[in-house]
Every structure is written in C-alpha cells, then in structure tokens.
Tab-separated table of C-alpha atoms and ligand atoms in Angstrom:
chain	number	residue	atom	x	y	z
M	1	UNK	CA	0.000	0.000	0.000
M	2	UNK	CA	1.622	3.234	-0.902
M	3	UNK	CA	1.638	5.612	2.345
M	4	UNK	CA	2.909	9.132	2.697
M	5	UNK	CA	6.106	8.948	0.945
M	6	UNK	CA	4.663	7.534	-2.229
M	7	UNK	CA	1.825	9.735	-2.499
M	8	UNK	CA	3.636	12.674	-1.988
M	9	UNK	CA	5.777	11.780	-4.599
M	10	UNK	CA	2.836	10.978	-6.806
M	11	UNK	CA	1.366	14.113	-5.855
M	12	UNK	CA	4.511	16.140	-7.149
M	13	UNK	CA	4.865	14.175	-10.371
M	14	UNK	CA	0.710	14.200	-10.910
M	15	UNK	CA	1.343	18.338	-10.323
M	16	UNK	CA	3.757	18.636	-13.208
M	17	UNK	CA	1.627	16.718	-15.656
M	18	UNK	CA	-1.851	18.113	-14.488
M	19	UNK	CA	-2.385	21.305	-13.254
M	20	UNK	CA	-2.647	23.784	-15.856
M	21	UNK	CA	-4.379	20.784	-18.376
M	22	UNK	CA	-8.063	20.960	-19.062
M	23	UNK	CA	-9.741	17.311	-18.762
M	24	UNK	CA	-11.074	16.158	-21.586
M	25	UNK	CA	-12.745	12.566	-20.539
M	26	UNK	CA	-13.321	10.668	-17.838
M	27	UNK	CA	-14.370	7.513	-18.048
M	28	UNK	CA	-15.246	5.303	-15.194
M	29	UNK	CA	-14.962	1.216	-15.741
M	30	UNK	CA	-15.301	-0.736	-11.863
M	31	UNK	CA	-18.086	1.281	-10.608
M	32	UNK	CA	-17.948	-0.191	-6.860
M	33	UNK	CA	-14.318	2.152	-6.960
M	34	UNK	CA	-16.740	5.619	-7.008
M	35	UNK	CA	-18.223	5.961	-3.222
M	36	UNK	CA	-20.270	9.483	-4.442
M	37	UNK	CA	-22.296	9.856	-7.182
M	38	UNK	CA	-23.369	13.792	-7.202
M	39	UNK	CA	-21.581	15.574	-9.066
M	40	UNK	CA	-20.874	12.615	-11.426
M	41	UNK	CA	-17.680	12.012	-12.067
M	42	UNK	CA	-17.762	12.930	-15.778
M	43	UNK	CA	-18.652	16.388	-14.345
M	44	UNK	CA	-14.888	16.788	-14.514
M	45	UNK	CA	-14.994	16.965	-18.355
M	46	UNK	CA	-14.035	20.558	-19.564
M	47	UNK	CA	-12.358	21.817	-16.718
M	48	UNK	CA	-8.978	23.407	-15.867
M	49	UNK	CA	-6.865	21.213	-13.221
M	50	UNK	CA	-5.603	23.547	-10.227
M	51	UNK	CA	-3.609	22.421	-7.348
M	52	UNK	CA	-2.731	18.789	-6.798
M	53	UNK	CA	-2.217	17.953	-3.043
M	54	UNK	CA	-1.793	15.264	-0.144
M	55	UNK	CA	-4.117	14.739	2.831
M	56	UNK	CA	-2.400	11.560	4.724
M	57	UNK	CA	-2.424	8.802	1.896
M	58	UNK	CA	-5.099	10.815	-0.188
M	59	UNK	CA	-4.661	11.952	-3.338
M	60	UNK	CA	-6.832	15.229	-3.938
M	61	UNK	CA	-6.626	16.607	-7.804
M	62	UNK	CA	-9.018	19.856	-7.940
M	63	UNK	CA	-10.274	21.137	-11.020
M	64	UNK	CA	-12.254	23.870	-11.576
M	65	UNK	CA	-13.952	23.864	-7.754
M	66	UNK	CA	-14.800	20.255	-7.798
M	67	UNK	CA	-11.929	17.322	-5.789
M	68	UNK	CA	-10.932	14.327	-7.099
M	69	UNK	CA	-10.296	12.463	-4.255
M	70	UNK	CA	-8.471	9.080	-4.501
M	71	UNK	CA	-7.559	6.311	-1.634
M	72	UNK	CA	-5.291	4.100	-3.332
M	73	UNK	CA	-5.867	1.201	-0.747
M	74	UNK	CA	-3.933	-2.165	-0.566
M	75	UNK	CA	-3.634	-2.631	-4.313
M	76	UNK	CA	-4.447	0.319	-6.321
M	77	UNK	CA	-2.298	2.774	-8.070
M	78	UNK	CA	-2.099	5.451	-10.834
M	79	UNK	CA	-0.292	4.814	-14.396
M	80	UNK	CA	0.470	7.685	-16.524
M	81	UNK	CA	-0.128	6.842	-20.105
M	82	UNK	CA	1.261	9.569	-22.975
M	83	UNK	CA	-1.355	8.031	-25.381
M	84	UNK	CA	-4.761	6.820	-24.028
M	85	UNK	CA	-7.280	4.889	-26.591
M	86	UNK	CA	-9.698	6.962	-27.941
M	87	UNK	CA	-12.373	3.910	-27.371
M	88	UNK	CA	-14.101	3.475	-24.397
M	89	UNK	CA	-12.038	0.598	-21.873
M	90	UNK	CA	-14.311	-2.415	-22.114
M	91	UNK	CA	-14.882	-3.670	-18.344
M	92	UNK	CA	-13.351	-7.039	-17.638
M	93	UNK	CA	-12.747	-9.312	-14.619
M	94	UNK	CA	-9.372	-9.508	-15.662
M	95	UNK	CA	-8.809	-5.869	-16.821
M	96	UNK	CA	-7.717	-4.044	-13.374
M	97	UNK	CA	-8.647	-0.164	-14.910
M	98	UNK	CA	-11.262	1.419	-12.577
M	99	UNK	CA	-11.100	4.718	-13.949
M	100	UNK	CA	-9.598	6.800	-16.997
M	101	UNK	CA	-8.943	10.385	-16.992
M	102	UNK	CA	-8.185	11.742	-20.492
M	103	UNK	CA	-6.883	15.027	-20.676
M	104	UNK	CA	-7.157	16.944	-23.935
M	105	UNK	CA	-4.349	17.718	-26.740
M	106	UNK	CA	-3.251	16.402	-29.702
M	107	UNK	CA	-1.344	13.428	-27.244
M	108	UNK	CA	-4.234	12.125	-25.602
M	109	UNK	CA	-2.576	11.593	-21.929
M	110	UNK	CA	-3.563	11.089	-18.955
M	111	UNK	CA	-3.804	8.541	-16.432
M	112	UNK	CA	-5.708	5.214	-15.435
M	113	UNK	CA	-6.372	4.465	-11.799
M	114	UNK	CA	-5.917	0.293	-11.587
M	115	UNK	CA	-6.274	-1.625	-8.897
M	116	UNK	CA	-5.089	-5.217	-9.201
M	117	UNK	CA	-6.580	-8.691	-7.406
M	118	UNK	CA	-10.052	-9.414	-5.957
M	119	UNK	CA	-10.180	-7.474	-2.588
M	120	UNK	CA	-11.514	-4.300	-3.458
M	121	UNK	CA	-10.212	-0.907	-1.588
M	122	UNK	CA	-9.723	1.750	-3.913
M	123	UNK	CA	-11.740	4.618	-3.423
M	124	UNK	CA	-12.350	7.588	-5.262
M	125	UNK	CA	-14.969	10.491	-4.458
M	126	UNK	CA	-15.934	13.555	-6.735
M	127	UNK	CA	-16.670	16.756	-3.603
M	128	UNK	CA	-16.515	20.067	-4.087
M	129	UNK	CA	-14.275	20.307	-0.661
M	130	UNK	CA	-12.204	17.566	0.528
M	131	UNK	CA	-12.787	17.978	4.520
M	132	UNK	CA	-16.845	15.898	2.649
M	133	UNK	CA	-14.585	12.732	2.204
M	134	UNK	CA	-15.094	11.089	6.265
M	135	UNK	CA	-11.496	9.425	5.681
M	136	UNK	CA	-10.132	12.960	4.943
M	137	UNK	CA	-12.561	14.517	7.436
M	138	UNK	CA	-11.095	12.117	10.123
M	139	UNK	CA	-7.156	12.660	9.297
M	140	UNK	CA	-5.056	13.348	12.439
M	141	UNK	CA	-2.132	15.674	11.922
M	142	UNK	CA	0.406	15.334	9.048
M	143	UNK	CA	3.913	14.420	10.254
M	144	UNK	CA	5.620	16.554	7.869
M	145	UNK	CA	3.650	19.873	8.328
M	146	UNK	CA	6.038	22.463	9.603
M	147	UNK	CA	3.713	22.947	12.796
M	148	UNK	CA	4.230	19.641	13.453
M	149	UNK	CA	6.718	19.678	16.727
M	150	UNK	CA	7.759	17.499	19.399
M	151	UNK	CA	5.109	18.619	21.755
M	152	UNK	CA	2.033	17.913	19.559
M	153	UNK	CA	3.642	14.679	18.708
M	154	UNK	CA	3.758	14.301	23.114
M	155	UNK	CA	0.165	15.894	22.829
M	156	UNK	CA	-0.823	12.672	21.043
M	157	UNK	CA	0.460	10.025	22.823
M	158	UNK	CA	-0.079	11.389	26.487
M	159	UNK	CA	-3.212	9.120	27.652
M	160	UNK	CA	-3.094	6.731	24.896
M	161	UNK	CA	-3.417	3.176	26.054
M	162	UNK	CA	-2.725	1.283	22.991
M	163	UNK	CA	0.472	-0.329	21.963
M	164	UNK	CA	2.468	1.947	19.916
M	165	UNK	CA	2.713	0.427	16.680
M	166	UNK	CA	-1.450	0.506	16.540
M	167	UNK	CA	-0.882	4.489	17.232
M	168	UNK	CA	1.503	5.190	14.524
M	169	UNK	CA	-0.834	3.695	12.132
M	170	UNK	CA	-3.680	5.178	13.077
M	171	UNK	CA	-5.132	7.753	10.681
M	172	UNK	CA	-6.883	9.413	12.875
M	173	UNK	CA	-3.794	9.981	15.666
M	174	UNK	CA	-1.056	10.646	12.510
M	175	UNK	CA	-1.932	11.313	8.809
M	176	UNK	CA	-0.019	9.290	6.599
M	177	UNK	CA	1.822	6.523	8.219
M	178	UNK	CA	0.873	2.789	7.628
M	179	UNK	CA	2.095	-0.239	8.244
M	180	UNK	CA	5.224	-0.221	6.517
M	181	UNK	CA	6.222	2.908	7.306
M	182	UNK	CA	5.529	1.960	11.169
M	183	UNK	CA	7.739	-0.735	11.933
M	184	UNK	CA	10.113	1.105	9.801
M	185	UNK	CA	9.860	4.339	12.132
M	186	UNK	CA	9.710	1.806	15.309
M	187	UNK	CA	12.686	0.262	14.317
M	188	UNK	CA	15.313	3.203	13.560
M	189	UNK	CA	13.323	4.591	17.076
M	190	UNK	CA	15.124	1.349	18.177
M	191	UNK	CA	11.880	0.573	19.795
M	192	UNK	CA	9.095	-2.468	20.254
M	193	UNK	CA	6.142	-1.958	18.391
M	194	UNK	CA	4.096	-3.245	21.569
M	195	UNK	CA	5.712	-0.618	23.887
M	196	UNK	CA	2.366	1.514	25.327
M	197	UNK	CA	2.107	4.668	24.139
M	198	UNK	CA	1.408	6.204	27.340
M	199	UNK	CA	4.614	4.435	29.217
M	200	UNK	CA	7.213	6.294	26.727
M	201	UNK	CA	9.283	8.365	28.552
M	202	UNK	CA	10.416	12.001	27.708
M	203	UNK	CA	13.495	10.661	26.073
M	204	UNK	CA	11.717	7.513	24.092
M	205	UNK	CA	9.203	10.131	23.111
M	206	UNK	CA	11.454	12.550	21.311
M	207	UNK	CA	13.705	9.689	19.770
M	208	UNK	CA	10.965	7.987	18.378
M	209	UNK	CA	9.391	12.068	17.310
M	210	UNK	CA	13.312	11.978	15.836
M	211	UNK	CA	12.509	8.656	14.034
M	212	UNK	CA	9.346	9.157	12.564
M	213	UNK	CA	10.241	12.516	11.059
M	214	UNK	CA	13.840	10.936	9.504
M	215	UNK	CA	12.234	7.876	8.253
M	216	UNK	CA	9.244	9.848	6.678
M	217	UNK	CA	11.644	12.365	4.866
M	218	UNK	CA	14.244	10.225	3.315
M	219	UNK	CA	12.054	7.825	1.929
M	220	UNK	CA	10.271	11.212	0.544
M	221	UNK	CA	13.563	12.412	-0.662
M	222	UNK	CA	14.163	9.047	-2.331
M	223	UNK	CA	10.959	8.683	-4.204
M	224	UNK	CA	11.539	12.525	-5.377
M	225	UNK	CA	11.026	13.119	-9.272
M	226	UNK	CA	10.482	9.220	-10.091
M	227	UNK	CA	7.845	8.510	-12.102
M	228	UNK	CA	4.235	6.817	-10.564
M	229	UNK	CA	5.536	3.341	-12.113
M	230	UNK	CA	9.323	2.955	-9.960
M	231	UNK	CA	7.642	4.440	-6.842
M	232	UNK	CA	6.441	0.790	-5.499
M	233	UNK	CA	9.616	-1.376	-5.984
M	234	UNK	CA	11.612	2.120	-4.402
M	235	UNK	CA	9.293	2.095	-1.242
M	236	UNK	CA	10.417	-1.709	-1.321
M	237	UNK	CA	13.883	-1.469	-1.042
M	238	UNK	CA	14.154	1.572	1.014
M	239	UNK	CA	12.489	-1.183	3.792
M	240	UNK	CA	15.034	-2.182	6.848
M	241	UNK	CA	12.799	-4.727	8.434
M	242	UNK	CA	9.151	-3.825	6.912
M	243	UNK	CA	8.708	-7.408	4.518
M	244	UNK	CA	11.892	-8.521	5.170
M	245	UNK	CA	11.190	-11.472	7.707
M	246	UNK	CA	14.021	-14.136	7.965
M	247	UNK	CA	16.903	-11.433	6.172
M	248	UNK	CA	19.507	-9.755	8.437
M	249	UNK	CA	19.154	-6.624	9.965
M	250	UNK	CA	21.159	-4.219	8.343
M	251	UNK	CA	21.860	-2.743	11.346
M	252	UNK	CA	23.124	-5.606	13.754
M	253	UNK	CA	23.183	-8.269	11.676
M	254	UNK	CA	19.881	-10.209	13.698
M	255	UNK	CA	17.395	-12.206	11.898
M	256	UNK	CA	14.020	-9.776	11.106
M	257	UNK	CA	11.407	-11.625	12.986
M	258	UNK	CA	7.764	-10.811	12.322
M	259	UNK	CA	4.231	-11.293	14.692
M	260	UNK	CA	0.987	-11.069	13.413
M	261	UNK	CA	-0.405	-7.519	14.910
M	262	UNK	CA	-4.237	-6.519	14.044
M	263	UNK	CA	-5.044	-7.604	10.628
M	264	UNK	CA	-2.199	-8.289	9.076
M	265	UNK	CA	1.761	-9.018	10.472
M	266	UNK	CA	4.498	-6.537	11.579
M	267	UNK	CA	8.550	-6.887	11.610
M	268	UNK	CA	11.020	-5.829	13.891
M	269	UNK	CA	14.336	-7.063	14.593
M	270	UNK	CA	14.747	-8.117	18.140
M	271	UNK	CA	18.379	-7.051	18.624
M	272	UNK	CA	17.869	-3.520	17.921
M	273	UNK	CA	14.199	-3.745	19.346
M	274	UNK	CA	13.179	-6.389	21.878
M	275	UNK	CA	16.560	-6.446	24.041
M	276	UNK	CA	17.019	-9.689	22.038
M	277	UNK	CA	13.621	-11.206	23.098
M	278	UNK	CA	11.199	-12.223	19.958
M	279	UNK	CA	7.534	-10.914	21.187
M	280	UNK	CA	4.736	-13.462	21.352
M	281	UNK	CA	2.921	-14.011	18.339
M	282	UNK	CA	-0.824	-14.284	19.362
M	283	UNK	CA	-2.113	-15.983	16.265
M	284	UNK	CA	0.971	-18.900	17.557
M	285	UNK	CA	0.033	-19.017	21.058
M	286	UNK	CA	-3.744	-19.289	19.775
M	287	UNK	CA	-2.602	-22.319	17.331
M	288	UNK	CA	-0.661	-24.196	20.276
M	289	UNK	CA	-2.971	-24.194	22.832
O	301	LIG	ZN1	18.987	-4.987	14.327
C-alpha cells in the first residue's frame, strides 16, 4: 500500500503533468471504486486542473472547484499513459482499470487508476471540498507539516493506552503513516512496536518524534522526481525490516522476525528492538494451545 512517501511523490509528479491541463474525458470502468455519485464524475470533463495535493495517503486533484479524491488502498495505483485509446475501456474481470482520466491535446494523456486482485479498496470520491470525504474529514495531523513539533507529537500520545505500533498507524492519531512505514519508524526509534504509548518516557518520546520525522523524509527524498511506475519497488527497497522477515538486519546483523499484529503481520528485529527477546505471536500461542 503506498503511504505518505509515495503519495507525496505521486502528488509532485501528478502536479507537473496536471495542473494547468483541461480534462477532456473521464471515463469510469469498476463502478464499486466511485463511493459518491453527485456531481458525477464525468462532471470533470471541460475543466482546468488547479492544485494537486496530499491529505495523509489521499490523493486530492481539484479542477475547476470540484476534488478528485483518490484512496489508493492495498492494491491500487495510478499509471500515466502519454497516449490513451480513444475507445471506451471495455470492463473485464481480468482488466484491473477502474477509472480513466483523459486530458485533452493532440497526445491524448492522462492517467488510469488500476487496482489489481479481488479485494476491493480503492476509493475515489468527486466533492466540491475535501474535509466531505469522512477518511479525509477524520485525518489526524500530518507528520511533515512544519507545525508539526515534538510537543504535539507528546500531545498525542499522552493518555493513549494502545500499543504503539497501533498508534503510529492510526489515521486518525497521525496522517499518513501505515504499516510499513511503522515498523520502519519503530525500528530506527530502536523501539518495540508493543511498547504503550502512554509508558514512553520524555526521552523515548522525542527519539521515536526523531525517528518518525527521519524515516518519513528520506524515503520522501528518495521517491523525489520518479515517475508513478518505480515508486512501489523504491518504497520496497528503502524497507530495513518492513517485509523482510528471515533477512539480516542491516543494522546488527539479527534475523528480522515478524508477529501477526491486528489484521495483518508486523517486523522488527529483536536485537535492535526487543533487548534480544522475539515478542509473542498471538495468532501462535492461539494455534498451540
Ligand atoms: Zn537490528
């Protein structure tokens, strides 16, 4: 799933290519991707594309007073094409388009928004302000917004009785951060993702602040002015211990362990993390008994 990094990036590269353009076409295909109806999305059709911008892992194209508004989910993401068909997509089980955006010139460009395999996530709304979209409406801060400081960042974590690594993913606590990026974060915070939130002390709290803010801004800086198609397989290698269960840790040298956590798994490495200890995996425990 692309988080902050990526959609930033896609938001920078999407800003050179769109705003400025007037749409000429768009065409939706998988209909259960749309989640608002009024305005239709075809409404889009003649207008001028403005600003293109990031709420969390939202994409939000504007154009002429009415938002595109895209959640790319687990499995969808945006292709640039230089020359689109002029026919309409035909819909097919197999064919992953959910929506085409043709812009208009002699070129034909523009982009298709795909989303691959059967479990259906993508999510795109047409609103004439973003704050109508409940995921956007929700968003907790952004971690990269220059007001963003160490003592907000205390702000949200004083109280909270969760484990940590639930917190940093969170959309409603912190904008932006997933899964990936969250063990990633937790582990240059030298950290266990099952720490409490509210037992970090004033030192844990501003290393992992420290972390969160490195992590998130390299892997920015490293998907900088690639194009949509190389941002997954960058996100992918920039990963220490995110995915990379049974490799070394490229900091010690430890094996990258990983637990299940929530609805899907998490990695750490136990060395840099755990004092050495591997945490309990719940779904294991549950199997053994
Ligand atoms: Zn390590």
């Amino acid at each position: 799933m692309p988080e902050l990094p990526e959609v930033e990036a896609l938001t920078a590269y999407l800003s050179e290519r769109l705003t400025g353009r007037v749409i000429a076409e768009v065409r939706p295909v998988a209909i259960s991707a749309l989640k608002t109806y009024d305005p239709p999305v075809t409404a889009l059709a003649g207008r001028t594309v403005g600003p293109v911008v990031r709420h969390g892992k939202f994409l939000d194209i504007e154009a002429g007073g009415l938002h595109l508004v895209v959640h790319l989910a687990r499995a969808g993401w945006l292709r640039w094409k230089e020359h689109l068909p002029a026919e309409p997509p035909r819909p097919s089980t197999r064919n992953p388009l959910a929506l085409r955006v043709r812009l208009e010139g002699p070129d034909g460009d523009g982009f298709d928004l795909t989303e691959a395999g059967t479990k259906k996530g993508l999510a795109v709304h047409l609103v004439r302000d973003a704050a109508e979209v409940p995921g956007v409406a929700r968003l907790g801060p952004d971690p990269l917004a220059p007001d963003f400081d160490l003592a907000r960042f205390r702000a949200l974590l004083g109280g909270e009785r969760r484990r940590i690594k639930g917190v940093l993913r969170d959309q409603s606590v912190l904008a932006g951060v997933g899964n990936a990026y969250s063990d990633e974060v937790l582990h240059a915070a030298r950290m266990s993702p099952y720490k409490l939130a509210a037992d970090l002390s004033e030192e844990e709290t501003a290393r992992l602040f420290e972390a969160l803010g490195t992590t998130l801004r390299e892997a920015v800086e490293r998907s900088r002015g690639l194009a949509a198609g190389e941002l997954k397989a960058e996100k992918k290698l920039g990963m220490r211990v995110h995915g990379r269960t049974g490799q070394p840790c490229p900091v010690c040298g430890d094996t990258v362990r990983e637990v299940s956590f929530a609805d899907s798994s998490l990695q750490y490495c136990p060395t840099c993390q755990t004092g050495g200890k591997p945490l309990a995996d719940r779904r294991l425990s549950r199997l053994l008994k």
